[in-house]
Tab-separated table of C-alpha atoms in Angstrom:
chain	number	residue	atom	x	y	z
P	1	MET	CA	25.568	17.110	11.822
P	2	MET	CA	22.227	17.983	10.208
P	3	ILE	CA	19.867	20.301	11.852
P	4	GLU	CA	16.355	21.345	10.754
P	5	LEU	CA	14.109	23.313	12.094
P	6	LEU	CA	10.446	22.923	10.574
P	7	GLN	CA	8.533	25.904	11.764
P	8	LYS	CA	4.649	25.908	11.745
P	9	VAL	CA	4.204	22.287	10.216
P	10	ARG	CA	0.787	20.772	11.127
P	11	VAL	CA	1.756	17.542	12.779
P	12	ILE	CA	-0.539	14.593	11.847
P	13	ASP	CA	0.522	12.060	14.164
P	14	PRO	CA	-1.948	8.682	15.000
P	15	VAL	CA	0.657	7.308	17.830
P	16	SER	CA	-0.364	10.356	19.745
P	17	GLU	CA	-4.118	11.491	18.291
P	18	ILE	CA	-2.671	14.463	17.212
P	19	ASP	CA	-3.451	16.926	14.962
P	20	GLU	CA	-1.805	20.130	15.567
P	21	LEU	CA	0.512	23.225	14.504
P	22	PHE	CA	3.964	22.872	16.093
P	23	ASP	CA	7.690	24.042	15.544
P	24	VAL	CA	9.610	20.260	15.020
P	25	LEU	CA	13.518	20.415	15.341
P	26	ILE	CA	14.997	17.073	13.804
P	27	THR	CA	18.762	16.568	14.007
P	28	ASP	CA	21.043	13.906	12.590
P	29	GLY	CA	17.881	11.598	11.839
P	30	TYR	CA	16.528	11.888	15.522
P	31	ILE	CA	13.401	14.276	16.630
P	32	LYS	CA	14.810	16.683	18.851
P	33	ALA	CA	12.209	18.685	20.336
P	34	VAL	CA	8.328	19.326	19.137
P	35	ALA	CA	6.791	22.821	20.380
P	36	SER	CA	4.465	25.476	19.483
P	37	HIS	CA	7.592	27.732	19.186
P	38	ILE	CA	11.359	26.682	19.113
P	39	SER	CA	13.631	29.199	19.388
P	40	ASP	CA	16.873	27.821	21.361
P	41	ILE	CA	18.273	26.481	18.134
P	42	SER	CA	22.110	26.332	16.801
P	43	SER	CA	23.424	28.797	14.076
P	44	ASP	CA	23.985	25.968	11.542
P	45	THR	CA	20.237	25.401	11.910
P	46	LYS	CA	18.309	25.342	8.168
P	47	ILE	CA	14.976	26.892	9.316
P	48	ARG	CA	12.148	25.618	7.013
P	49	ASP	CA	9.201	27.678	6.677
P	50	CYS	CA	6.562	24.919	6.741
P	51	GLN	CA	3.221	27.146	6.911
P	52	GLY	CA	0.541	25.101	4.521
P	53	LEU	CA	2.485	21.659	5.145
P	54	VAL	CA	1.816	18.503	6.985
P	55	LEU	CA	4.378	16.266	8.714
P	56	GLY	CA	3.275	12.472	9.488
P	57	PRO	CA	5.019	9.354	10.670
P	58	GLY	CA	6.433	7.660	6.970
P	59	LEU	CA	3.786	5.968	5.123
P	60	VAL	CA	3.740	2.005	4.815
P	61	ASP	CA	3.050	-0.087	2.249
P	62	LEU	CA	1.935	-3.534	2.814
P	63	TYR	CA	2.357	-5.114	-0.612
P	64	SER	CA	3.011	-4.147	-3.936
P	65	HIS	CA	4.871	-5.838	-7.141
P	66	SER	CA	8.502	-5.298	-8.218
P	67	GLY	CA	9.131	-6.051	-11.718
P	68	GLU	CA	12.437	-6.927	-10.567
P	69	PRO	CA	13.511	-9.699	-10.850
P	70	GLY	CA	12.249	-11.324	-14.317
P	71	PHE	CA	10.327	-8.207	-15.700
P	72	GLU	CA	12.668	-5.434	-15.083
P	73	GLU	CA	11.057	-3.232	-18.079
P	74	ARG	CA	8.142	-2.952	-15.990
P	75	GLU	CA	9.974	-2.016	-12.492
P	76	THR	CA	13.511	-2.418	-10.695
P	77	ILE	CA	13.997	-2.229	-7.395
P	78	SER	CA	15.705	1.296	-8.053
P	79	SER	CA	12.984	2.304	-9.484
P	80	PHE	CA	10.526	0.672	-6.959
P	81	LEU	CA	12.214	2.499	-3.966
P	82	GLN	CA	12.498	6.001	-5.706
P	83	ALA	CA	8.879	5.882	-6.711
P	84	ALA	CA	8.143	4.883	-3.104
P	85	ALA	CA	10.513	7.756	-1.802
P	86	ALA	CA	8.693	10.444	-4.153
P	87	GLY	CA	4.891	8.953	-3.021
P	88	GLY	CA	5.708	9.257	0.856
P	89	PHE	CA	6.657	5.668	1.792
P	90	THR	CA	9.587	5.016	4.499
P	91	ARG	CA	8.828	1.475	4.548
P	92	VAL	CA	7.445	-0.936	1.102
P	93	SER	CA	7.041	-4.715	0.889
P	94	ILE	CA	7.402	-6.640	-2.416
P	95	LEU	CA	5.259	-9.495	-3.258
P	96	PRO	CA	6.917	-12.692	-3.896
P	97	ASP	CA	5.311	-13.172	-7.621
P	98	THR	CA	8.631	-12.460	-9.901
P	99	SER	CA	10.360	-14.234	-12.206
P	100	PRO	CA	12.168	-16.147	-10.502
P	101	ALA	CA	9.256	-16.300	-6.939
P	102	ILE	CA	10.895	-15.554	-3.932
P	103	ASP	CA	10.611	-18.692	-2.414
P	104	ASN	CA	13.910	-19.139	-1.564
P	105	PRO	CA	16.536	-17.283	1.150
P	106	ALA	CA	19.371	-16.827	-1.742
P	107	LEU	CA	16.524	-14.993	-3.462
P	108	VAL	CA	15.798	-13.076	-0.593
P	109	ALA	CA	19.705	-12.292	0.397
P	110	GLN	CA	19.779	-11.007	-3.569
P	111	LEU	CA	17.394	-8.663	-3.342
P	112	GLN	CA	18.121	-7.347	0.053
P	113	GLN	CA	21.610	-6.433	-1.512
P	114	LYS	CA	19.959	-4.746	-4.321
P	115	ARG	CA	18.033	-2.065	-1.790
P	116	ARG	CA	21.796	-1.180	-0.405
P	117	GLY	CA	23.090	-0.618	-3.792
P	118	SER	CA	19.604	1.113	-5.154
P	119	LEU	CA	20.377	4.709	-7.199
P	120	SER	CA	20.959	7.456	-5.514
P	121	PRO	CA	17.007	8.851	-3.800
P	122	LEU	CA	14.930	11.402	-4.985
P	123	HIS	CA	16.081	14.098	-2.374
P	124	PRO	CA	19.619	14.418	-0.776
P	125	CYS	CA	17.722	14.286	2.408
P	126	SER	CA	15.186	11.444	1.592
P	127	PRO	CA	16.882	8.209	2.216
P	128	THR	CA	15.607	5.068	0.254
P	129	PRO	CA	12.743	3.445	1.741
P	130	LEU	CA	13.595	0.353	3.935
P	131	LEU	CA	12.707	-2.982	1.847
P	132	HIS	CA	10.848	-5.509	3.119
P	133	ILE	CA	10.316	-8.937	1.469
P	134	TRP	CA	7.155	-11.197	1.530
P	135	GLY	CA	8.174	-15.038	0.770
P	136	ALA	CA	6.369	-17.216	-1.087
P	137	ILE	CA	3.964	-19.781	1.102
P	138	THR	CA	4.071	-22.075	-2.290
P	139	LEU	CA	6.714	-22.902	-4.364
P	140	ASP	CA	7.036	-20.743	-7.537
P	141	VAL	CA	3.461	-18.817	-6.306
P	142	ALA	CA	2.009	-21.962	-8.053
P	143	GLY	CA	-0.351	-23.418	-5.143
P	144	LYS	CA	0.947	-26.730	-4.534
P	145	GLN	CA	3.950	-27.699	-2.581
P	146	MET	CA	5.093	-25.496	0.664
P	147	THR	CA	7.957	-23.463	0.599
P	148	GLU	CA	10.694	-24.093	3.309
P	149	LEU	CA	8.957	-21.406	5.516
P	150	ALA	CA	11.186	-22.071	8.547
P	151	ASP	CA	14.173	-21.164	6.400
P	152	LEU	CA	12.285	-18.225	4.664
P	153	ALA	CA	11.770	-16.859	7.915
P	154	ALA	CA	15.524	-17.519	8.892
P	155	ALA	CA	16.522	-15.233	5.332
P	156	GLY	CA	14.181	-12.594	7.513
P	157	VAL	CA	11.273	-11.959	4.861
P	158	VAL	CA	8.295	-9.776	6.358
P	159	GLY	CA	6.191	-12.816	6.378
P	160	PHE	CA	4.280	-15.199	4.137
P	161	THR	CA	1.744	-14.827	1.080
P	162	ASP	CA	1.512	-16.128	-2.371
P	163	GLY	CA	-0.075	-12.508	-3.466
P	164	LYS	CA	-2.749	-14.848	-5.718
P	165	PRO	CA	-5.616	-17.237	-4.633
P	166	LEU	CA	-4.812	-20.194	-3.134
P	167	GLU	CA	-7.846	-22.284	-3.485
P	168	ASN	CA	-6.681	-25.454	-1.913
P	169	LEU	CA	-7.993	-25.189	1.593
P	170	ALA	CA	-6.027	-28.609	2.841
P	171	LEU	CA	-2.792	-26.499	2.037
P	172	VAL	CA	-4.197	-23.261	3.570
P	173	ARG	CA	-4.977	-25.401	6.788
P	174	GLY	CA	-1.351	-27.418	6.916
P	175	VAL	CA	0.043	-23.491	5.782
P	176	LEU	CA	-1.531	-22.510	9.127
P	177	GLU	CA	-0.902	-24.991	11.342
P	178	TYR	CA	3.120	-25.097	10.148
P	179	LEU	CA	3.388	-20.797	10.554
P	180	GLN	CA	1.680	-20.717	14.409
P	181	PRO	CA	5.311	-21.485	15.796
P	182	LEU	CA	7.319	-18.907	13.744
P	183	GLY	CA	5.467	-15.925	14.762
P	184	LYS	CA	5.395	-14.258	11.053
P	185	PRO	CA	2.721	-12.878	9.204
P	186	VAL	CA	0.446	-14.502	6.818
P	187	ALA	CA	-1.535	-12.638	3.849
P	188	PHE	CA	-4.292	-14.313	1.736
P	189	TRP	CA	-6.050	-13.263	-0.922
P	190	PRO	CA	-9.404	-14.490	-0.530
P	191	SER	CA	-10.602	-15.552	-4.184
P	192	ASP	CA	-12.761	-18.691	-5.371
P	193	ARG	CA	-10.728	-18.535	-9.216
P	194	GLN	CA	-14.075	-20.872	-10.260
P	195	LEU	CA	-16.557	-18.181	-9.476
P	196	THR	CA	-14.489	-15.649	-11.270
P	197	ALA	CA	-13.604	-17.415	-14.068
P	198	ASN	CA	-13.440	-15.091	-16.799
P	199	GLY	CA	-14.971	-11.919	-15.553
P	200	VAL	CA	-13.344	-8.716	-15.905
P	201	MET	CA	-15.963	-6.495	-13.776
P	202	ARG	CA	-17.622	-6.769	-10.245
P	203	GLU	CA	-21.396	-8.182	-11.261
P	204	GLY	CA	-23.720	-5.473	-11.329
P	205	PRO	CA	-26.024	-2.989	-13.314
P	206	ASP	CA	-22.801	-1.062	-14.980
P	207	ALA	CA	-21.132	-4.464	-16.131
P	208	LEU	CA	-24.336	-5.436	-18.174
P	209	ARG	CA	-24.432	-1.976	-19.262
P	210	PHE	CA	-20.586	-1.965	-20.301
P	211	GLY	CA	-21.121	-5.533	-21.944
P	212	LEU	CA	-18.083	-7.107	-20.007
P	213	PRO	CA	-17.823	-10.316	-18.231
P	214	PRO	CA	-19.114	-10.250	-14.395
P	215	ILE	CA	-17.521	-11.326	-11.320
P	216	PRO	CA	-19.871	-12.211	-8.643
P	217	ALA	CA	-18.833	-10.952	-5.050
P	218	SER	CA	-19.708	-13.999	-3.767
P	219	ALA	CA	-16.134	-14.964	-5.621
P	220	GLU	CA	-14.366	-12.902	-2.764
P	221	THR	CA	-17.481	-13.611	-0.208
P	222	THR	CA	-17.105	-17.594	0.100
P	223	ALA	CA	-13.622	-17.608	-0.268
P	224	ILE	CA	-13.536	-15.336	3.212
P	225	ALA	CA	-16.153	-17.726	5.068
P	226	ALA	CA	-13.850	-20.582	3.934
P	227	LEU	CA	-10.662	-18.430	5.563
P	228	LEU	CA	-12.420	-17.306	8.774
P	229	GLU	CA	-13.567	-20.667	9.692
P	230	LEU	CA	-10.415	-22.288	9.154
P	231	VAL	CA	-8.593	-19.263	11.327
P	232	ALA	CA	-11.583	-19.763	13.841
P	233	ALA	CA	-10.479	-23.913	13.859
P	234	ILE	CA	-6.363	-23.203	13.949
P	235	GLY	CA	-6.227	-19.480	16.043
P	236	THR	CA	-3.308	-19.076	13.764
P	237	PRO	CA	-3.577	-14.907	12.983
P	238	VAL	CA	-3.965	-14.058	9.263
P	239	HIS	CA	-4.075	-10.565	7.802
P	240	ILE	CA	-6.867	-10.821	4.373
P	241	MET	CA	-5.835	-8.386	1.521
P	242	ARG	CA	-7.724	-6.880	-1.171
P	243	VAL	CA	-10.633	-6.708	0.371
P	244	SER	CA	-13.269	-5.458	-2.003
P	245	THR	CA	-17.092	-5.852	-1.165
P	246	ALA	CA	-19.431	-4.670	1.135
P	247	ARG	CA	-20.583	-8.106	2.259
P	248	SER	CA	-16.688	-9.265	3.074
P	249	VAL	CA	-16.919	-6.337	5.457
P	250	GLU	CA	-19.698	-7.174	7.005
P	251	LEU	CA	-17.719	-11.057	7.271
P	252	ILE	CA	-15.036	-9.211	8.670
P	253	ALA	CA	-16.604	-7.609	11.358
P	254	SER	CA	-18.552	-9.758	12.582
P	255	ALA	CA	-15.278	-12.478	12.943
P	256	LYS	CA	-13.269	-9.275	14.599
P	257	ALA	CA	-16.269	-9.199	16.765
P	258	ALA	CA	-16.427	-12.822	17.889
P	259	GLY	CA	-12.317	-12.607	18.809
P	260	LEU	CA	-10.773	-13.985	15.670
P	261	PRO	CA	-6.955	-12.842	15.277
P	262	ILE	CA	-7.391	-11.430	11.608
P	263	THR	CA	-6.425	-7.848	10.131
P	264	ALA	CA	-7.938	-6.753	6.749
P	265	SER	CA	-6.990	-4.381	3.897
P	266	THR	CA	-8.058	-3.393	0.890
P	267	THR	CA	-6.797	-0.849	-2.075
P	268	TRP	CA	-6.215	2.450	-2.144
P	269	MET	CA	-8.170	2.484	-5.765
P	270	HIS	CA	-11.252	0.429	-4.260
P	271	LEU	CA	-12.054	3.672	-2.136
P	272	LEU	CA	-11.588	6.012	-4.806
P	273	LEU	CA	-13.543	4.301	-7.406
P	274	ASP	CA	-16.180	2.568	-8.409
P	275	THR	CA	-17.886	0.218	-11.608
P	276	LYS	CA	-19.305	3.778	-13.243
P	277	ALA	CA	-15.642	4.623	-13.835
P	278	VAL	CA	-15.231	1.627	-15.964
P	279	LYS	CA	-16.959	3.347	-18.651
P	280	SER	CA	-13.843	4.677	-20.514
P	281	TYR	CA	-13.002	1.337	-20.733
P	282	HIS	CA	-9.480	2.324	-19.488
P	283	THR	CA	-7.508	-0.928	-19.084
P	284	SER	CA	-5.532	0.394	-15.642
P	285	LEU	CA	-9.430	0.542	-14.347
P	286	HIS	CA	-9.015	-3.476	-14.957
P	287	LEU	CA	-8.314	-4.366	-11.496
P	288	ASP	CA	-8.188	-8.080	-9.829
P	289	PRO	CA	-10.050	-7.750	-7.282
P	290	PRO	CA	-12.621	-5.766	-9.599
P	291	LEU	CA	-13.532	-2.156	-8.804
P	292	GLY	CA	-16.572	-2.615	-6.263
P	293	ASN	CA	-20.332	-1.175	-6.902
P	294	PRO	CA	-20.724	2.510	-5.250
P	295	ARG	CA	-22.500	0.606	-1.909
P	296	ASP	CA	-19.101	-1.370	-1.981
P	297	VAL	CA	-16.962	1.863	-1.869
P	298	VAL	CA	-19.158	3.226	0.866
P	299	ALA	CA	-18.818	0.141	3.040
P	300	LEU	CA	-15.212	-0.125	2.048
P	301	ARG	CA	-14.656	3.509	3.026
P	302	ALA	CA	-16.631	3.070	6.515
P	303	GLY	CA	-14.815	-0.101	6.900
P	304	VAL	CA	-11.177	2.108	7.140
P	305	ARG	CA	-12.767	4.436	9.469
P	306	THR	CA	-14.051	2.169	11.831
P	307	GLY	CA	-11.146	0.198	11.841
P	308	VAL	CA	-12.912	-2.932	10.773
P	309	ILE	CA	-10.391	-2.481	7.445
P	310	ASP	CA	-7.145	-1.911	9.375
P	311	ALA	CA	-4.890	-0.945	6.421
P	312	ILE	CA	-5.245	1.114	2.967
P	313	ALA	CA	-2.549	-1.345	0.557
P	314	ILE	CA	-1.575	0.365	-2.707
P	315	ASP	CA	-0.858	-2.691	-4.309
P	316	HIS	CA	1.385	-0.954	-7.011
P	317	THR	CA	1.345	-3.352	-10.147
P	318	PRO	CA	3.070	-1.749	-12.843
P	319	TYR	CA	3.167	-2.948	-16.582
P	320	SER	CA	4.568	-2.010	-20.210
P	321	TYR	CA	2.343	0.313	-22.423
P	322	GLU	CA	2.600	-2.700	-25.074
P	323	GLU	CA	1.023	-5.160	-22.216
P	324	LYS	CA	-1.897	-2.510	-21.423
P	325	VAL	CA	-2.748	-1.799	-24.968
P	326	GLN	CA	-5.377	-4.396	-25.422
P	327	ALA	CA	-8.946	-4.767	-25.351
P	328	PHE	CA	-10.072	-4.011	-21.704
P	329	ALA	CA	-11.264	-7.646	-20.981
P	330	GLU	CA	-7.146	-8.900	-22.540
P	331	ALA	CA	-4.991	-6.667	-20.633
P	332	PRO	CA	-3.486	-7.406	-17.653
P	333	ALA	CA	-5.161	-6.260	-14.240
P	334	GLY	CA	-3.468	-3.798	-12.239
P	335	ALA	CA	-2.241	-0.237	-12.064
P	336	ILE	CA	0.401	1.684	-10.389
P	337	GLY	CA	0.072	3.659	-6.991
P	338	LEU	CA	3.075	4.827	-5.102
P	339	GLU	CA	3.092	8.284	-6.031
P	340	LEU	CA	-0.238	8.964	-6.830
P	341	ALA	CA	-2.204	7.728	-3.518
P	342	LEU	CA	-1.650	9.767	-0.976
P	343	PRO	CA	-2.329	12.816	-3.186
P	344	LEU	CA	-5.431	11.418	-4.233
P	345	LEU	CA	-6.873	10.105	-1.049
P	346	TRP	CA	-5.868	13.398	0.800
P	347	GLN	CA	-8.026	15.405	-2.111
P	348	TYR	CA	-10.755	12.977	-2.273
P	349	LEU	CA	-11.228	11.575	0.976
P	350	VAL	CA	-9.805	14.434	3.693
P	351	GLU	CA	-10.459	17.706	1.606
P	352	THR	CA	-13.995	16.253	1.333
P	353	GLU	CA	-14.115	15.677	4.937
P	354	GLU	CA	-15.012	12.185	4.427
P	355	PHE	CA	-12.089	11.258	6.375
P	356	THR	CA	-10.365	13.004	9.258
P	357	ALA	CA	-6.657	13.651	7.984
P	358	LEU	CA	-5.914	11.006	11.256
P	359	GLU	CA	-8.015	8.349	10.024
P	360	LEU	CA	-6.161	8.454	6.558
P	361	TRP	CA	-2.790	8.473	7.716
P	362	ARG	CA	-3.240	6.275	10.312
P	363	ALA	CA	-4.320	3.586	7.436
P	364	LEU	CA	-1.350	4.701	5.285
P	365	SER	CA	1.428	4.200	8.044
P	366	THR	CA	0.671	2.883	11.916
P	367	SER	CA	-2.008	0.450	10.882
P	368	PRO	CA	-0.272	-1.131	7.633
P	369	ALA	CA	3.048	-1.481	10.181
P	370	GLU	CA	0.778	-3.053	13.255
P	371	CYS	CA	-0.276	-5.547	10.401
P	372	LEU	CA	3.282	-6.179	9.642
P	373	GLY	CA	3.740	-6.688	13.430
P	374	GLN	CA	5.882	-3.575	13.553
P	375	LYS	CA	5.648	-0.088	15.767
P	376	VAL	CA	5.578	3.311	14.290
P	377	SER	CA	7.254	6.065	16.378
P	378	ALA	CA	5.563	8.748	17.837
P	379	ILE	CA	6.244	12.242	16.661
P	380	LEU	CA	8.012	12.897	19.821
P	381	PRO	CA	11.418	13.830	21.367
P	382	HIS	CA	14.395	11.697	21.175
P	383	GLN	CA	12.282	9.591	18.841
P	384	PRO	CA	13.558	8.734	15.273
P	385	ALA	CA	12.508	11.003	12.593
P	386	GLU	CA	10.594	8.604	10.540
P	387	LEU	CA	8.382	11.328	8.288
P	388	THR	CA	6.612	12.293	5.538
P	389	LEU	CA	6.178	15.810	4.876
P	390	PHE	CA	3.591	16.394	2.244
P	391	ASN	CA	2.357	19.578	0.340
P	392	PRO	CA	-1.302	19.322	-0.010
P	393	GLN	CA	-1.798	22.264	-2.291
P	394	GLN	CA	1.082	21.643	-4.948
P	395	THR	CA	0.186	20.988	-8.405
P	396	TRP	CA	1.936	18.759	-10.331
P	397	LYS	CA	0.937	16.680	-14.089
P	398	VAL	CA	1.074	12.596	-13.725
P	399	GLU	CA	3.831	12.179	-17.066
P	400	ARG	CA	6.514	10.258	-17.714
P	401	LYS	CA	8.759	12.954	-16.777
P	402	SER	CA	7.238	13.337	-13.274
P	403	LEU	CA	6.995	10.102	-12.325
P	404	TYR	CA	9.620	7.884	-10.481
P	405	THR	CA	8.386	4.429	-11.553
P	406	LEU	CA	9.387	2.741	-15.542
P	407	SER	CA	5.571	1.986	-16.282
P	408	GLN	CA	2.380	4.775	-16.779
P	409	ASN	CA	-0.399	2.666	-16.164
P	410	THR	CA	-3.031	4.749	-14.362
P	411	PRO	CA	-6.095	6.459	-15.097
P	412	TRP	CA	-4.771	9.544	-13.950
P	413	LEU	CA	-1.637	9.584	-16.670
P	414	GLY	CA	-2.225	12.957	-18.351
P	415	GLN	CA	-3.947	15.031	-15.405
P	416	GLN	CA	-3.286	17.825	-12.805
P	417	LEU	CA	-2.929	16.559	-8.919
P	418	LYS	CA	-3.367	18.288	-6.220
P	419	GLY	CA	-0.673	17.257	-3.281
P	420	HIS	CA	2.714	16.349	-3.852
P	421	VAL	CA	5.635	15.149	-1.254
P	422	VAL	CA	8.294	17.184	0.122
P	423	GLN	CA	10.689	14.684	1.264
P	424	THR	CA	11.076	12.153	3.752
P	425	TRP	CA	13.328	10.870	6.669
P	426	CYS	CA	14.428	7.608	7.632
């Protein structure tokens, strides 16, 4: 029997709307007691002084990329799960754009087996996170022919997405009609690739200054508007991925006010950085969608705080050193984030008092779970202990030996960060 008493820990619970100091007693994976002071404990209880530490529900990532299958030099399922645990995540969801794509039940079963056989976790008491798998909407995520969606649903996928823009609106309409009775989440990344063209940076004064091909905001907003019209006509709930512009936030707010069944997410880096950061030409700042102009970042932050943007996704996208050592416009888009998101978001949003701790934790845990049709338990007696213990003051250096991910494509490589996950339970 494993019994732990966390003394004087700051409990942040978005389910119960609590941000207070408590003692928390955990016994064999369940919360036994939560009180201002717990003294009635057995002699074999492990007592931990948690002053200055934060305890919240385990973090939930809506979507990220695994290298496996096909690009194991970037990331394996095992390294992905270890990185997720190190970052405080107890549930993670991988996108289907692997090689081969996750477009059939056999591959779903194979990946679920990989999770069960993954390497020992980062900490003796930090179990391997729960791995959810997004099933592809189209064969080989090529955007042409629908997969056997019902078979994938029966195989246990968490929902459906290609993780890539689907520009054939007739196909999108057919998918929405077909998926309605299945009751599984479906996620779309609205992006008009003709308007995107060869752009690599959000259109605006900084793109002109840095001499990089621009992407107009309308590449995203026109695609969102079209998707919203289809949702209004058909009624199937959808999740809108990778929201990155101020106008997109307005469109989503109006659609929600009109009662459309939609949820939305942005990624953690789009909340922290804007186009001015691209001055360094660091290829890990080449993202798709690109970093927004300053007013986009302001709107995205407000959108998350008010709930117009339901969740913060990590969209962890590992690439090898060789793939990223190119000119900015030639390098593949994406950056790692599973181990970096919580420390950096806490440092730049919570410690600056722009977000409350509850607002940030909700957007990283309970809200993404709800987007997946799942629930997160409150931090109350008799509930399962699916928890993350975080030290906001612990400093560490982002370097190869401190990361569990196999890739290092991040603009924070070599920097000291403040905030580190101590342990997870799940």
